[in-house]
Tab-separated table of C-alpha atoms in Angstrom:
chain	number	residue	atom	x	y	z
C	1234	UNK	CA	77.536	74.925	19.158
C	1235	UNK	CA	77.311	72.584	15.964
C	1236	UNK	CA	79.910	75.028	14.943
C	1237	UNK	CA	82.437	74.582	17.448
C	1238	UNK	CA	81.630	70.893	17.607
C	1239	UNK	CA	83.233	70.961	13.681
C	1240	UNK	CA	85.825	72.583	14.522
C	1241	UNK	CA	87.217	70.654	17.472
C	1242	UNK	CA	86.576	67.728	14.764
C	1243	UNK	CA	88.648	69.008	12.103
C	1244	UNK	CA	91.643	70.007	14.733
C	1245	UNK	CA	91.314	66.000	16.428
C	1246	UNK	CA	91.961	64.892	12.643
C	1247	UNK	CA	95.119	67.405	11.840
C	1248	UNK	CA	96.882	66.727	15.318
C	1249	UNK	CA	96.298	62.930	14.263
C	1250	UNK	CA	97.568	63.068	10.539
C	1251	UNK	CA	100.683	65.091	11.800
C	1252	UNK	CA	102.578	62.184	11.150
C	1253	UNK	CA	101.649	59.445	9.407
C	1254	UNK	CA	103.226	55.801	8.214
C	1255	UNK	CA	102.959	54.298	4.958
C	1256	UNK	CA	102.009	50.655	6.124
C	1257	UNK	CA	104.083	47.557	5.080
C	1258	UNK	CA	104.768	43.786	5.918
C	1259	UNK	CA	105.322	42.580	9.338
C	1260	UNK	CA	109.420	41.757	9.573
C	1261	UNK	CA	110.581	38.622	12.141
C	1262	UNK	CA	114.746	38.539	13.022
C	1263	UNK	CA	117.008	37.956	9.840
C	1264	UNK	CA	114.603	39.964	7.165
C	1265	UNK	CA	115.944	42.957	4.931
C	1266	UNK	CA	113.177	44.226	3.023
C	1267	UNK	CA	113.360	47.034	0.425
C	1268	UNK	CA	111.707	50.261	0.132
C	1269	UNK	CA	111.931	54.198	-0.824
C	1270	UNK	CA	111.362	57.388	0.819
C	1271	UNK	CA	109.553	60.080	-1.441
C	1272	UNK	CA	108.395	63.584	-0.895
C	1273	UNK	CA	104.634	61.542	-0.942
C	1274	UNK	CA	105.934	59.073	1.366
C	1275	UNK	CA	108.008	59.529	4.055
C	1276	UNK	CA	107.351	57.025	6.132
C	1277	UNK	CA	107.154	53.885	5.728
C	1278	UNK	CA	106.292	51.345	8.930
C	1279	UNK	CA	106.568	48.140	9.179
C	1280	UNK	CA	105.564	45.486	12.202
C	1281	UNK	CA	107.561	43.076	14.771
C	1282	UNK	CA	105.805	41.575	17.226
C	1283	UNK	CA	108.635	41.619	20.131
C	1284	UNK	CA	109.191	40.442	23.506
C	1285	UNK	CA	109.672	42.255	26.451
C	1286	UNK	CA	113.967	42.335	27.082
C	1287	UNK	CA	114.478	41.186	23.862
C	1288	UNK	CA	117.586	43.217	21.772
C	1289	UNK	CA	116.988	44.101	18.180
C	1290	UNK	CA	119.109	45.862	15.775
C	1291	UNK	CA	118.118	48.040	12.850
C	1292	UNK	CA	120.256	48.929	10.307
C	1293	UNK	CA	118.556	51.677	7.356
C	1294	UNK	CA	121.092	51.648	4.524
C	1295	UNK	CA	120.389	53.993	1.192
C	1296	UNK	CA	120.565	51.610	-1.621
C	1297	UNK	CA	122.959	54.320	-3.387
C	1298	UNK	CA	125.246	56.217	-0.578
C	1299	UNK	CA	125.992	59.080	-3.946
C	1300	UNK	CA	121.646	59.431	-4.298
C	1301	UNK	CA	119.279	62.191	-2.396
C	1302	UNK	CA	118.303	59.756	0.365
C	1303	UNK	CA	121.106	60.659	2.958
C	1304	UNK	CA	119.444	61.602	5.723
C	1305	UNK	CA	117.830	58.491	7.457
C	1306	UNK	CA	115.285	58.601	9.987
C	1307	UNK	CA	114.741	54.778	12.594
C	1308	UNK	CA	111.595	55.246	14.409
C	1309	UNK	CA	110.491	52.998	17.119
C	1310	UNK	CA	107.098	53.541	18.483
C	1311	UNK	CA	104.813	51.062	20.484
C	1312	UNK	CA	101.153	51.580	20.539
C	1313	UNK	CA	101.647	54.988	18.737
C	1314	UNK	CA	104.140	55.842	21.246
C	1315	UNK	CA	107.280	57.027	19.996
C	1316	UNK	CA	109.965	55.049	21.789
C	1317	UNK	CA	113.013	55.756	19.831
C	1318	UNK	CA	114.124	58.359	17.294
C	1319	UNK	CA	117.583	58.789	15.657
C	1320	UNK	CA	118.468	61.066	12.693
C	1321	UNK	CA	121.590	59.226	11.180
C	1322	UNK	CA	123.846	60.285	8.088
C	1323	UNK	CA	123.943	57.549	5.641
C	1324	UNK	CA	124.164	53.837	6.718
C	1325	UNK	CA	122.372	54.082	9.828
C	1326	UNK	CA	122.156	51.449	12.735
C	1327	UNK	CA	119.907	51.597	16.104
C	1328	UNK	CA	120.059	49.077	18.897
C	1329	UNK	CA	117.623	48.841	21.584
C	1330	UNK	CA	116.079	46.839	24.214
C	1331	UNK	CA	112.264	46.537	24.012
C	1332	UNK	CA	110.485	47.097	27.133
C	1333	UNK	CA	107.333	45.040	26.788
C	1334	UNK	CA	105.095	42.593	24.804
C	1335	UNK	CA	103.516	44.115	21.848
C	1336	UNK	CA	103.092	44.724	18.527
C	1337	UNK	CA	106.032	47.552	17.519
C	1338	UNK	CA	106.219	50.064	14.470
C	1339	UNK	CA	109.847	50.301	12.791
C	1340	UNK	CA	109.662	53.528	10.781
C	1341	UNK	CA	112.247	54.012	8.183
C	1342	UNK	CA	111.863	57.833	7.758
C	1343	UNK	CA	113.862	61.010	6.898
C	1344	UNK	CA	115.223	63.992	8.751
C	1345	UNK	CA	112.528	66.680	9.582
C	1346	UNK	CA	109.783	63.943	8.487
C	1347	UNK	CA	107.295	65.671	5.775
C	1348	UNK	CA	109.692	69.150	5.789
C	1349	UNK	CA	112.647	67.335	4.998
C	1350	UNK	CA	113.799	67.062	1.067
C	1351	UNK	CA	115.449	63.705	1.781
C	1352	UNK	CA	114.607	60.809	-0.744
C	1353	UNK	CA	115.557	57.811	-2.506
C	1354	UNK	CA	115.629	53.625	-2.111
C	1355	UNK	CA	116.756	52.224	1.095
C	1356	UNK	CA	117.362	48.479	2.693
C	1357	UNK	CA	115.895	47.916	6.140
C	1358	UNK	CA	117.096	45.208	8.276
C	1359	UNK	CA	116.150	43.592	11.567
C	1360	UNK	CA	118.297	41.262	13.558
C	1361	UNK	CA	118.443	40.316	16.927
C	1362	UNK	CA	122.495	40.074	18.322
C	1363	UNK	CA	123.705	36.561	19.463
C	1364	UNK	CA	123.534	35.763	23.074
C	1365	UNK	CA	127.242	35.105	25.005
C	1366	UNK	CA	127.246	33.895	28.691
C	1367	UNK	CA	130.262	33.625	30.461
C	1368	UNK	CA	132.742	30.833	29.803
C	1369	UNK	CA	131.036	29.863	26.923
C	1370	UNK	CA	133.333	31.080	23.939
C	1371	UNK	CA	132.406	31.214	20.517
C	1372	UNK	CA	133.910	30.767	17.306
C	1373	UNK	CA	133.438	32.282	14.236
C	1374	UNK	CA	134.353	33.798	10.321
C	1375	UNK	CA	134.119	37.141	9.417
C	1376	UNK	CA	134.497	39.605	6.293
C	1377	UNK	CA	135.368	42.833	5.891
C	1378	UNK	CA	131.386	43.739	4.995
C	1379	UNK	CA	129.919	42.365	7.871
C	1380	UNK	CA	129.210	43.300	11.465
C	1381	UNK	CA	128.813	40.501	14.188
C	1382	UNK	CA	126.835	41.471	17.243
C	1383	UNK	CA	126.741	40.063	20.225
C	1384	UNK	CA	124.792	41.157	24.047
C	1385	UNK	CA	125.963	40.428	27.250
C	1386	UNK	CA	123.188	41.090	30.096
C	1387	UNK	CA	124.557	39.609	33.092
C	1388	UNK	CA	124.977	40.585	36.811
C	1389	UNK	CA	129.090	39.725	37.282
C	1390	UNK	CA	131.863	41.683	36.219
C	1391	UNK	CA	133.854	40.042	33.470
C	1392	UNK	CA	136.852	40.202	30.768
C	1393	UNK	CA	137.078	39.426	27.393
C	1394	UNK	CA	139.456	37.502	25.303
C	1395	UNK	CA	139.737	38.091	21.678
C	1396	UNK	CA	141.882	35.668	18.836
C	1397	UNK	CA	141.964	35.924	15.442
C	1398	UNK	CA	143.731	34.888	12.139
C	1399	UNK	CA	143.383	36.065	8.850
C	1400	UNK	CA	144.155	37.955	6.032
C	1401	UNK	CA	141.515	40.627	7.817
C	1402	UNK	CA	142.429	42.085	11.065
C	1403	UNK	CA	138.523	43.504	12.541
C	1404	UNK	CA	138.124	45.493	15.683
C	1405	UNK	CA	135.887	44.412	18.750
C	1406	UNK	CA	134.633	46.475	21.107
C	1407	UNK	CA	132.467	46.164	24.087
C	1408	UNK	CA	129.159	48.836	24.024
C	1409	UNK	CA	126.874	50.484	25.797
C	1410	UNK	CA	123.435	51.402	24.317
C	1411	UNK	CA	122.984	55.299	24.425
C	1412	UNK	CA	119.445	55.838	25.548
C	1413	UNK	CA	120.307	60.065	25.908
C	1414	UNK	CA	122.167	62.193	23.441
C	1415	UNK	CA	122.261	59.831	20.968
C	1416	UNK	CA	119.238	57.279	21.494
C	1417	UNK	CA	120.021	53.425	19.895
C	1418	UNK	CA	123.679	54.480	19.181
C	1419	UNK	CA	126.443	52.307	20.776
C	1420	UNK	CA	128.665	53.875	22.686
C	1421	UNK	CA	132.027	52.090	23.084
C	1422	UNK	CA	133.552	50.978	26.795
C	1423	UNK	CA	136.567	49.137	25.828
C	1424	UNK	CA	137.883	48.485	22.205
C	1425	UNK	CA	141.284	47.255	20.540
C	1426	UNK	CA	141.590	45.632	17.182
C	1427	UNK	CA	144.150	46.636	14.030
C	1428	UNK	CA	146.768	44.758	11.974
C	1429	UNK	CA	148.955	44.580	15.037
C	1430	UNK	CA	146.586	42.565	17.186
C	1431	UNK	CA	146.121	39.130	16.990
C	1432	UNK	CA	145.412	38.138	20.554
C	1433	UNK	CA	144.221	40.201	23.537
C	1434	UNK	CA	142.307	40.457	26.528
C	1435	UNK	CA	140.739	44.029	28.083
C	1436	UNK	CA	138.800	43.947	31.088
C	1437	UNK	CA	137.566	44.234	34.070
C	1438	UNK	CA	133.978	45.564	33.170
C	1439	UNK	CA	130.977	45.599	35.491
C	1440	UNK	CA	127.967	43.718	35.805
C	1441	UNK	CA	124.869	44.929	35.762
C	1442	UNK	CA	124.390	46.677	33.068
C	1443	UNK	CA	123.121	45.402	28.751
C	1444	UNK	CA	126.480	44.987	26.792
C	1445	UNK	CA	126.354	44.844	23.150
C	1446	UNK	CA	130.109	43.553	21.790
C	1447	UNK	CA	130.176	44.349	18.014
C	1448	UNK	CA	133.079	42.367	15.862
C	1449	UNK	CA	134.026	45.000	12.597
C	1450	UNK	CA	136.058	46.665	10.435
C	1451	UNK	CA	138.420	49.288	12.449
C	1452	UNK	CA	137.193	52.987	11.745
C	1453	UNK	CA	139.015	54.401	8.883
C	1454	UNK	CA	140.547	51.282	7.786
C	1455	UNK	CA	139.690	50.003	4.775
C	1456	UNK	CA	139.843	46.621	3.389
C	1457	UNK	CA	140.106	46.236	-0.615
C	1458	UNK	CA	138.852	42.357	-1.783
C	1459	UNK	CA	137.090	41.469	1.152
C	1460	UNK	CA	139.559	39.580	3.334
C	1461	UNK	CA	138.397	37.162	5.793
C	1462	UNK	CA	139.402	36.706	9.332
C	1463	UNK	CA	138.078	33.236	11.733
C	1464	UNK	CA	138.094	34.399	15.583
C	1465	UNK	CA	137.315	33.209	18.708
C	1466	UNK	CA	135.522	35.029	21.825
C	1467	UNK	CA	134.954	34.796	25.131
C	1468	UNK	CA	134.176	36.187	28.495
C	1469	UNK	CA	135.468	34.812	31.643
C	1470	UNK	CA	134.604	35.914	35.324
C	1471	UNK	CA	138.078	37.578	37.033
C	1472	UNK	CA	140.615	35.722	38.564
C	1473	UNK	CA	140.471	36.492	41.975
């Protein structure tokens, strides 16, 4: 019996070291801390202490995009739950919702965890998007290295408006957050944006549902000196 008793010991402690997080400072909204995956680490977890609804965006970025460390790996777990896992290529961004109160682990990790041969520094940032309510437009400046995010969580339908001037010409785009296929991805509604767009409106969307409108450069366009553009946003209930 003392025999079996050993063994159902040793097999507790290998199904609980099957994965395992390098522990590291807590993070609050705004922090980008610095770190590096190795073949000896991993993992490496940090804390937030979040609120239940509350939005957060994670962006894992290898310090060198030509290095080793190209496979990223943003885990989200809540009392040793995993809550969110995606396996990105390169710059890497999750957005999610939290469901509860509590004490959360953000993993920056690699592709197939301890099998994986994935390594090198990384940048780790956590950020919560900027609320917009309806007839309440904002204004803002923007470069061509930056992404502006904002959420939208409302019951009514609505339509956006979108101005900008500039030497920069950014796209916005109004999101869903993917919570299937691709979990923490953004999966684009409505979009327009490009040199030839200054002004525009697209709409109507329904209510109901977490929208996450991200401000950025266009995919595939690049911009050389980062140009600036200053813009102005808004959603307005339907005209009837």
């Amino acid at each position: 019996m003392k025999k079996v008793v050993v063994m159902l010991l040793a097999l507790v402690a290998l199904v609980g070291s099957a994965f395992t997080a390098s522990a590291q400072d807590s993070l609050k909204p705004g922090d980008t801390v610095e770190g590096e995956i190795t073949n000896d680490t991993y993992a490496v977890s940090y804390e937030y202490v979040g609120i239940g609804g509350e939005v957060i965006i994670v962006d894992l970025f290898p310090v060198d995009i030509l290095a080793d460390y190209d496979n990223p790996a943003i885990i989200i777990q809540l009392n040793g739950e995993e809550l969110l896992r995606y396996d990105g290529y390169g710059d890497t961004t999750v957005v999610t919702q939290l469901p509860e109160d509590g004490t959360y682990s953000i993993i920056a990790s690699r592709r197939d965890d301890a099998d994986g041969d994935s390594v090198g520094e990384y940048t780790l940032t956590l950020r919560n998007p900027t609320p917009i309510a309806l007839g309440e437009p904002v204004n803002n400046t923007i470069d061509s290295e930056t992404i502006h995010y904002y959420v939208y969580d409302g019951a009514d339908e609505f339509m956006l408006s979108f101005a900008r001037q500039g030497d920069y010409a950014p796209q916005v785009s109004i999101n869903l957050v993917d919570e299937s296929a691709t979990p923490g991805r953004l999966s684009a509604v409505a979009a327009m944006g490009g040199g030839l767009v200054t002004r525009g409106t697209m709409g109507v969307i329904p209510g109901g549902d977490l929208y996450v409108i991200a401000v950025e450069e266009p995919l595939f366009s690049f911009s050389f000196g980062n140009p600036t553009a200053e813009y102005a946003l808004g959603l307005y209930v339907p005209e009837e």
